[in-house]
CSV table of C-alpha atoms and ligand atoms in Angstrom, one decimal:
chain,number,residue,atom,x,y,z
E,15,MET,CA,-1.2,22.1,-11.4
E,16,ARG,CA,-3.6,21.6,-8.4
E,17,ILE,CA,-5.1,18.1,-8.5
E,18,LEU,CA,-7.9,16.7,-6.3
E,19,GLY,CA,-7.2,13.0,-5.6
E,20,LEU,CA,-10.0,10.7,-4.5
E,21,GLU,CA,-9.7,7.1,-3.1
E,22,SER,CA,-12.3,4.6,-2.0
E,23,SER,CA,-11.0,1.2,-3.1
E,24,CYS,CA,-11.1,-0.6,0.2
E,25,ASP,CA,-12.0,0.7,3.7
E,26,GLU,CA,-10.5,4.2,3.6
E,27,THR,CA,-12.5,7.2,2.2
E,28,ALA,CA,-9.9,9.7,1.2
E,29,ALA,CA,-9.5,13.1,-0.6
E,30,ALA,CA,-6.4,15.2,-1.0
E,31,LEU,CA,-5.2,18.3,-2.8
E,32,VAL,CA,-1.7,18.0,-4.3
E,33,GLU,CA,0.2,20.7,-6.2
E,34,ASP,CA,2.5,19.7,-9.1
E,35,GLY,CA,2.3,16.0,-8.1
E,36,THR,CA,4.3,16.5,-4.9
E,37,ARG,CA,3.3,19.3,-2.6
E,38,VAL,CA,0.5,18.1,-0.3
E,39,LEU,CA,-1.9,20.9,0.4
E,40,SER,CA,-4.4,18.7,2.3
E,41,ASP,CA,-4.8,15.0,2.9
E,42,ILE,CA,-8.0,13.7,4.6
E,43,ILE,CA,-8.5,10.0,5.4
E,44,SER,CA,-11.6,8.6,7.0
E,45,SER,CA,-11.0,5.0,8.1
E,46,GLN,CA,-13.8,2.5,8.5
E,47,ALA,CA,-11.5,0.1,10.5
E,48,LYS,CA,-13.9,0.3,13.4
E,49,VAL,CA,-16.9,-0.7,11.2
E,50,HIS,CA,-15.1,-3.9,10.0
E,51,GLU,CA,-13.2,-4.7,13.1
E,52,ARG,CA,-15.7,-7.1,14.6
E,53,PHE,CA,-15.9,-9.0,11.4
E,54,GLY,CA,-12.1,-9.5,11.3
E,55,GLY,CA,-11.9,-8.2,7.7
E,56,VAL,CA,-13.5,-5.7,5.3
E,57,VAL,CA,-17.2,-6.4,4.5
E,58,PRO,CA,-17.7,-5.1,0.9
E,59,GLU,CA,-21.3,-4.0,1.2
E,60,LEU,CA,-20.6,-2.1,4.4
E,61,ALA,CA,-17.6,-0.5,2.9
E,62,SER,CA,-19.6,0.8,-0.1
E,63,ARG,CA,-22.3,2.2,2.2
E,64,HIS,CA,-19.9,4.0,4.5
E,65,HIS,CA,-18.0,5.5,1.5
E,66,ILE,CA,-21.3,7.0,0.3
E,67,VAL,CA,-22.0,8.4,3.8
E,68,ASN,CA,-18.5,9.8,4.2
E,69,ILE,CA,-17.3,11.0,0.9
E,70,MET,CA,-18.9,14.5,0.8
E,71,SER,CA,-17.6,15.5,4.2
E,72,VAL,CA,-14.1,14.1,3.4
E,73,LEU,CA,-14.1,16.1,0.2
E,74,GLU,CA,-15.2,19.3,2.0
E,75,SER,CA,-12.6,18.8,4.7
E,76,ALA,CA,-9.9,18.4,2.0
E,77,LEU,CA,-10.9,21.6,0.3
E,78,ASP,CA,-11.3,23.5,3.7
E,79,SER,CA,-8.0,22.4,5.1
E,80,ALA,CA,-6.2,23.5,1.8
E,81,GLY,CA,-8.2,26.7,2.1
E,82,VAL,CA,-9.6,26.5,-1.5
E,83,SER,CA,-12.9,25.9,-3.3
E,84,LEU,CA,-13.6,23.7,-6.3
E,85,ASP,CA,-12.7,26.8,-8.4
E,86,ALA,CA,-9.1,26.3,-7.5
E,87,LEU,CA,-8.8,22.8,-9.1
E,88,ASP,CA,-7.0,22.1,-12.3
E,89,ALA,CA,-7.8,18.3,-12.6
E,90,VAL,CA,-9.4,15.4,-10.8
E,91,ALA,CA,-7.6,12.0,-10.2
E,92,VAL,CA,-9.5,9.0,-8.9
E,93,THR,CA,-8.7,5.4,-8.1
E,94,ARG,CA,-10.4,3.3,-10.8
E,95,GLY,CA,-9.1,-0.2,-9.6
E,96,PRO,CA,-8.2,-2.7,-8.5
E,97,GLY,CA,-10.3,-3.0,-5.3
E,98,LEU,CA,-13.9,-3.7,-4.2
E,99,VAL,CA,-16.0,-2.7,-7.1
E,100,GLY,CA,-18.9,-1.2,-5.1
E,101,ALA,CA,-16.4,0.8,-3.0
E,102,LEU,CA,-14.4,2.0,-5.9
E,103,LEU,CA,-17.6,3.2,-7.7
E,104,VAL,CA,-18.2,5.8,-5.0
E,105,ALA,CA,-15.1,7.9,-5.6
E,106,VAL,CA,-15.3,7.3,-9.3
E,107,GLN,CA,-18.8,8.7,-9.5
E,108,VAL,CA,-17.9,11.7,-7.3
E,109,GLY,CA,-14.7,12.4,-9.4
E,110,LYS,CA,-16.7,12.2,-12.6
E,111,ALA,CA,-19.4,14.5,-11.3
E,112,ILE,CA,-16.9,17.2,-10.3
E,113,ALA,CA,-15.0,16.8,-13.6
E,114,PHE,CA,-18.2,17.1,-15.6
E,115,ALA,CA,-19.7,20.0,-13.6
E,116,ARG,CA,-16.4,22.0,-13.6
E,117,ASP,CA,-15.2,21.0,-17.0
E,118,LEU,CA,-12.0,19.6,-15.6
E,119,PRO,CA,-9.6,17.0,-16.9
E,120,LEU,CA,-10.2,13.6,-15.3
E,121,ILE,CA,-7.7,10.8,-14.9
E,122,GLY,CA,-8.4,7.2,-13.6
E,123,VAL,CA,-5.5,5.9,-11.5
E,124,HIS,CA,-4.4,2.4,-10.8
E,125,HIS,CA,-4.3,1.9,-7.0
E,126,LEU,CA,-0.9,0.3,-7.0
E,127,GLU,CA,0.5,3.0,-9.2
E,128,GLY,CA,-0.8,5.3,-6.5
E,129,HIS,CA,1.2,3.4,-3.9
E,130,LEU,CA,4.3,3.5,-6.1
E,131,SER,CA,3.8,7.3,-6.4
E,132,ALA,CA,3.6,8.0,-2.6
E,133,ILE,CA,7.4,8.3,-2.6
E,134,TYR,CA,7.2,11.5,-4.6
E,135,LEU,CA,4.9,13.3,-2.1
E,136,ASN,CA,6.6,16.2,-0.4
E,137,ALA,CA,10.0,15.0,-1.7
E,138,SER,CA,12.4,17.7,-0.7
E,139,SER,CA,14.9,17.2,-3.6
E,140,PRO,CA,15.5,14.9,-6.6
E,141,GLY,CA,17.9,12.9,-4.4
E,142,ALA,CA,15.0,12.1,-2.1
E,143,VAL,CA,13.3,9.8,-4.6
E,144,PRO,CA,14.6,6.7,-6.3
E,145,GLY,CA,16.1,7.0,-9.7
E,146,THR,CA,14.9,4.9,-12.6
E,147,PRO,CA,15.1,2.1,-13.3
E,148,HIS,CA,14.6,0.8,-9.7
E,149,VAL,CA,13.0,-2.2,-8.0
E,150,ALA,CA,9.8,-1.6,-5.9
E,151,LEU,CA,8.6,-4.0,-3.2
E,152,LEU,CA,4.9,-3.4,-3.1
E,153,VAL,CA,3.4,-4.8,0.1
E,154,SER,CA,-0.2,-4.0,1.1
E,155,GLY,CA,-3.2,-5.7,2.5
E,156,GLY,CA,-4.3,-6.9,-0.9
E,157,HIS,CA,-1.0,-7.2,-2.9
E,158,THR,CA,2.5,-8.3,-2.6
E,159,SER,CA,4.9,-8.1,-5.5
E,160,LEU,CA,8.3,-7.1,-6.8
E,161,ILE,CA,8.1,-4.6,-9.6
E,162,TYR,CA,10.8,-3.4,-12.0
E,163,VAL,CA,10.0,0.3,-12.5
E,164,LYS,CA,11.7,1.0,-15.8
E,165,GLN,CA,10.5,4.6,-15.6
E,166,ARG,CA,7.4,6.2,-14.0
E,167,GLY,CA,4.4,4.5,-15.6
E,168,GLU,CA,6.3,1.6,-17.1
E,169,TYR,CA,6.3,-1.5,-15.0
E,170,LEU,CA,7.3,-5.2,-15.1
E,171,GLU,CA,6.3,-7.6,-12.4
E,172,LEU,CA,9.2,-9.7,-11.3
E,173,GLY,CA,7.4,-11.8,-8.7
E,174,ALA,CA,4.3,-11.8,-6.6
E,175,THR,CA,2.7,-13.8,-3.8
E,176,ARG,CA,1.3,-17.2,-4.7
E,177,ASP,CA,-1.3,-16.9,-1.9
E,178,ASP,CA,-1.8,-14.4,0.9
E,179,ALA,CA,-0.6,-10.8,0.6
E,180,ALA,CA,1.9,-9.8,3.3
E,181,GLY,CA,-0.6,-7.5,5.0
E,182,GLU,CA,-3.3,-10.1,4.8
E,183,ALA,CA,-0.9,-12.5,6.7
E,184,PHE,CA,-0.3,-9.8,9.3
E,185,ASP,CA,-4.0,-9.3,9.7
E,186,LYS,CA,-4.9,-13.0,9.9
E,187,VAL,CA,-2.2,-13.7,12.4
E,188,ALA,CA,-3.2,-10.6,14.5
E,189,LYS,CA,-6.7,-12.0,14.5
E,190,LEU,CA,-5.4,-15.4,15.7
E,191,LEU,CA,-3.5,-13.6,18.5
E,192,GLY,CA,-6.6,-11.7,19.5
E,193,LEU,CA,-5.2,-8.3,18.4
E,194,GLY,CA,-8.1,-7.0,16.4
E,195,TYR,CA,-8.3,-5.8,12.8
E,196,PRO,CA,-6.3,-4.5,11.0
E,197,GLY,CA,-3.5,-5.9,13.1
E,198,GLY,CA,-0.2,-5.2,11.2
E,199,ALA,CA,0.7,-2.1,13.2
E,200,VAL,CA,-0.2,-3.8,16.5
E,201,ILE,CA,2.1,-6.7,15.7
E,202,ASP,CA,4.8,-4.2,14.7
E,203,ARG,CA,4.5,-2.4,18.1
E,204,LEU,CA,4.4,-5.6,20.2
E,205,ALA,CA,7.3,-7.2,18.3
E,206,LYS,CA,9.6,-4.4,19.5
E,207,THR,CA,9.9,-6.0,22.9
E,208,GLY,CA,9.8,-9.6,21.7
E,209,ASP,CA,12.5,-12.2,20.8
E,210,ALA,CA,12.4,-13.0,17.1
E,211,ARG,CA,14.2,-16.4,17.8
E,212,ALA,CA,11.6,-17.6,20.3
E,213,LEU,CA,9.5,-19.6,17.7
E,214,ARG,CA,11.1,-21.4,14.8
E,215,LEU,CA,8.8,-20.7,11.9
E,216,PRO,CA,9.4,-22.2,8.5
E,217,ARG,CA,11.2,-20.2,5.9
E,218,PRO,CA,8.8,-19.7,3.0
E,219,MET,CA,10.0,-20.5,-0.6
E,220,PRO,CA,13.7,-20.1,0.3
E,221,GLY,CA,14.9,-21.0,-3.3
E,222,LYS,CA,17.0,-18.2,-4.6
E,223,ALA,CA,15.8,-18.6,-8.2
E,224,GLU,CA,12.3,-17.9,-7.1
E,225,LEU,CA,11.1,-14.3,-6.9
E,226,ASN,CA,7.6,-15.2,-5.7
E,227,PHE,CA,6.3,-15.1,-2.2
E,228,SER,CA,4.1,-17.4,-0.1
E,229,PHE,CA,2.8,-16.6,3.3
E,230,SER,CA,0.1,-19.2,3.9
E,231,GLY,CA,2.6,-21.7,5.3
E,232,ILE,CA,3.7,-19.2,8.0
E,233,LYS,CA,0.1,-18.4,8.8
E,234,THR,CA,-0.9,-22.1,9.1
E,235,TRP,CA,2.1,-22.7,11.3
E,236,MET,CA,1.0,-19.9,13.6
E,237,ARG,CA,-2.6,-21.2,13.6
E,238,ASN,CA,-1.3,-24.7,14.7
E,239,TRP,CA,1.0,-23.2,17.3
E,240,VAL,CA,-1.9,-21.2,18.8
E,241,SER,CA,-4.2,-24.2,18.8
E,242,GLU,CA,-1.5,-26.3,20.6
E,243,ASN,CA,-0.4,-23.6,23.0
E,244,GLY,CA,-3.3,-21.3,23.4
E,245,VAL,CA,-3.4,-17.5,22.7
E,246,PRO,CA,-0.2,-16.1,24.3
E,247,THR,CA,-0.1,-13.1,26.6
E,248,GLY,CA,2.6,-10.9,28.0
E,249,GLN,CA,6.2,-11.7,26.9
E,250,ALA,CA,5.1,-14.8,25.1
E,251,LEU,CA,2.8,-12.6,22.9
E,252,ALA,CA,5.6,-10.2,22.1
E,253,ASP,CA,7.8,-13.2,21.2
E,254,ALA,CA,5.2,-14.7,18.9
E,255,CYS,CA,4.7,-11.3,17.2
E,256,ALA,CA,8.5,-10.8,16.8
E,257,SER,CA,9.0,-14.4,15.5
E,258,PHE,CA,6.2,-14.1,13.0
E,259,GLN,CA,7.2,-10.7,11.8
E,260,HIS,CA,10.8,-11.9,11.4
E,261,ALA,CA,9.7,-14.8,9.2
E,262,VAL,CA,7.7,-12.4,6.9
E,263,VAL,CA,10.3,-9.7,6.7
E,264,LEU,CA,13.2,-12.2,6.1
E,265,SER,CA,11.3,-13.5,3.0
E,266,LEU,CA,10.5,-9.9,1.8
E,267,VAL,CA,14.0,-8.7,2.2
E,268,SER,CA,15.8,-11.8,0.7
E,269,LYS,CA,13.6,-11.8,-2.4
E,270,THR,CA,14.1,-8.1,-2.8
E,271,ARG,CA,17.9,-8.5,-2.6
E,272,GLU,CA,17.8,-11.2,-5.3
E,273,ALA,CA,15.6,-9.0,-7.5
E,274,VAL,CA,18.0,-6.0,-7.1
E,275,LYS,CA,20.9,-8.2,-8.1
E,276,ARG,CA,19.2,-9.6,-11.2
E,277,ALA,CA,17.9,-6.2,-12.3
E,278,GLY,CA,21.2,-4.5,-11.7
E,279,VAL,CA,19.7,-1.5,-10.1
E,280,THR,CA,21.0,0.6,-7.2
E,281,ASP,CA,17.7,2.0,-5.8
E,282,VAL,CA,14.8,0.2,-4.1
E,283,GLN,CA,11.5,1.6,-2.9
E,284,ILE,CA,9.1,-0.1,-0.5
E,285,SER,CA,5.4,1.0,-0.7
E,286,GLY,CA,2.0,-0.1,0.4
E,287,GLY,CA,0.6,-0.5,4.0
E,288,VAL,CA,3.2,-3.0,5.2
E,289,ALA,CA,6.0,-0.6,4.2
E,290,ALA,CA,5.0,1.2,7.4
E,291,ASN,CA,6.5,-1.8,9.3
E,292,SER,CA,9.5,-0.6,11.3
E,293,TYR,CA,11.3,-3.9,11.2
E,294,LEU,CA,11.0,-4.2,7.4
E,295,ARG,CA,12.3,-0.7,7.0
E,296,GLU,CA,15.3,-1.4,9.3
E,297,GLU,CA,16.1,-4.8,7.8
E,298,MET,CA,15.8,-3.5,4.2
E,299,ARG,CA,18.2,-0.6,5.0
E,300,ARG,CA,20.6,-3.0,6.6
E,301,ALA,CA,20.5,-5.2,3.4
E,302,GLY,CA,21.0,-2.1,1.3
E,303,GLU,CA,24.1,-1.2,3.2
E,304,GLU,CA,25.5,-4.7,2.8
E,305,ASP,CA,24.6,-5.0,-0.9
E,306,GLY,CA,25.1,-1.4,-2.0
E,307,PHE,CA,21.6,-0.3,-2.8
E,308,ARG,CA,19.7,2.7,-1.6
E,309,VAL,CA,16.3,2.3,0.1
E,310,PHE,CA,13.4,4.8,-0.2
E,311,VAL,CA,10.3,4.5,1.9
E,312,PRO,CA,7.5,7.0,2.2
E,313,PRO,CA,6.6,8.3,5.6
E,314,PRO,CA,4.2,5.8,7.3
E,315,ARG,CA,1.1,8.1,6.7
E,316,TYR,CA,1.7,7.8,2.9
E,317,CYS,CA,2.4,4.0,3.0
E,318,THR,CA,-1.2,3.1,3.9
E,319,ASP,CA,-4.2,4.1,1.6
E,320,ASN,CA,-4.5,7.8,1.0
E,321,ALA,CA,-5.7,10.1,-1.8
E,322,ALA,CA,-2.5,12.2,-2.0
E,323,MET,CA,-0.7,9.3,-3.7
E,324,ILE,CA,-3.6,9.0,-6.2
E,325,ALA,CA,-3.2,12.7,-7.1
E,326,ALA,CA,0.6,12.3,-7.5
E,327,ALA,CA,0.1,9.3,-9.9
E,328,GLY,CA,-2.6,11.2,-11.8
E,329,TYR,CA,-0.4,14.3,-12.2
E,330,HIS,CA,2.3,12.2,-13.9
E,331,ARG,CA,-0.2,10.7,-16.4
E,332,LEU,CA,-1.9,14.1,-17.0
E,333,LEU,CA,1.5,15.6,-17.8
E,334,LYS,CA,1.9,12.9,-20.5
E,335,GLY,CA,-1.4,14.1,-22.0
E,336,GLU,CA,-3.5,11.2,-20.8
E,337,ARG,CA,-7.2,11.7,-19.9
E,338,SER,CA,-10.1,9.5,-18.9
E,339,ASN,CA,-13.5,10.0,-20.4
E,340,LEU,CA,-16.7,10.4,-18.4
E,341,ASP,CA,-17.5,6.7,-19.1
E,342,LEU,CA,-14.6,5.8,-16.8
E,343,ASN,CA,-15.7,2.7,-14.8
E,344,ALA,CA,-14.5,1.0,-11.6
E,345,MET,CA,-12.5,-2.2,-12.2
E,346,ALA,CA,-12.2,-4.9,-9.5
E,347,ASN,CA,-9.3,-6.5,-11.3
E,348,LEU,CA,-6.8,-4.3,-13.2
E,349,PRO,CA,-3.3,-5.4,-14.1
E,350,LEU,CA,-0.7,-2.7,-13.4
E,351,ALA,CA,0.8,-2.9,-16.9
E,352,SER,CA,-2.5,-1.7,-18.4
E,353,SER,CA,-2.9,1.2,-16.0
E,354,SER,CA,-3.2,4.1,-18.4
L,253,KG4,O1,-2.0,-0.3,1.5
L,253,KG4,P1,-3.0,-0.5,2.5
L,253,KG4,O2,-3.4,0.6,3.4
L,253,KG4,O3,-4.3,-1.1,1.9
L,253,KG4,C1,-4.3,-1.9,0.8
L,253,KG4,O4,-4.2,-1.4,-0.3
L,253,KG4,O5,-4.4,-3.2,1.0
L,253,KG4,O6,-2.4,-1.7,3.5
L,253,KG4,C2,-3.1,-2.1,4.6
L,253,KG4,C3,-2.3,-3.3,5.2
L,253,KG4,C4,-3.0,-4.0,6.3
L,253,KG4,O7,-2.9,-5.4,6.1
L,253,KG4,C5,-2.3,-3.6,7.6
L,253,KG4,O8,-2.3,-4.5,8.6
L,253,KG4,C6,-0.9,-3.4,7.0
L,253,KG4,O9,-1.1,-2.8,5.8
L,253,KG4,N1,0.0,-2.5,7.9
L,253,KG4,C7,1.1,-3.0,8.5
L,253,KG4,C8,1.6,-1.9,9.3
L,253,KG4,N2,0.8,-0.8,9.1
L,253,KG4,C9,-0.2,-1.2,8.2
L,253,KG4,N3,1.7,-4.2,8.5
L,253,KG4,C10,2.8,-4.4,9.3
L,253,KG4,N4,3.3,-3.4,10.0
L,253,KG4,C11,2.8,-2.1,10.1
L,253,KG4,N5,3.3,-1.2,10.8
L,254,ZN,ZN1,-3.5,0.2,-0.9
């Protein structure tokens, strides 16, 4: 089954063709990061406008690079939420138009289920993906949570952030350090040559019983540090990045370890934009070796927003016989549990 995936929930306009929920035939992403950079965050109205301008050429590129026309499609999957409602609407409308014009099945996809499905893209063998049940650490710019994946499509939230998402904390601290937007990947790169013990940041919510996260304390500590010491440069900048990243990753890994113990599972997946973080991947693998769980992480390209993951999630729901109607609407807020 060849599915067209469409995604426009935040600042990436994306279209992809995926066969049987795993084989990626094409995967086009047009990022608006440059548009929003000078504002230090995504401006919703600008995001909607740029999606409108870009979506047709992104769609054409996805078809061209797969070497097919709309005739070759078997279904359309589109992100219906959560996200910026005006942004979401663009891909939802295009998806509905194609489904209507070509009389194709349509499926609305939960953005986070998309992130959780990225692990199945181009998976070489059944052993390359986590078994069920497993624990998923979902860390993106808008969300941070620990999820018990009972089976594909059945989720239970074990914990979530009480304030900022992990990616949001990376982006805000990157802004403080003058590193531009979005700054997660820049901090990751600079931290490689830094000393993680240089600054002694607080450990957020260290209580073992607690599976929730909090990153605003770390962010405020960094803000105070910068206002006392000025914006660091050179080695001091690398040290600040490494120390901040260490504090965030320590919290993500220790809560995941606790969730794995409680859930009694042997497999963990990390998904969402922050899953591209090299230190998080390393530290989670190390924890897995110590505690005896396996760690699965999509390649960095599929960690951040893309449409291939939306097609993969849509495929699974279509197989179960689910369909969306042409009155499908974009939802700014949408709990994962009600994602069908
Ligand atoms: O999943 P995503 O593309 O968009 C949302 O759904 O939010 O995640 C984007 C987030 C941004 O906050 C970005 O700074 C962060 O992922 N990110 C990273 C890295 N690459 C992207 N954070 C830390 N290290 C990275 N290498
Ligand atoms: Zn996302």
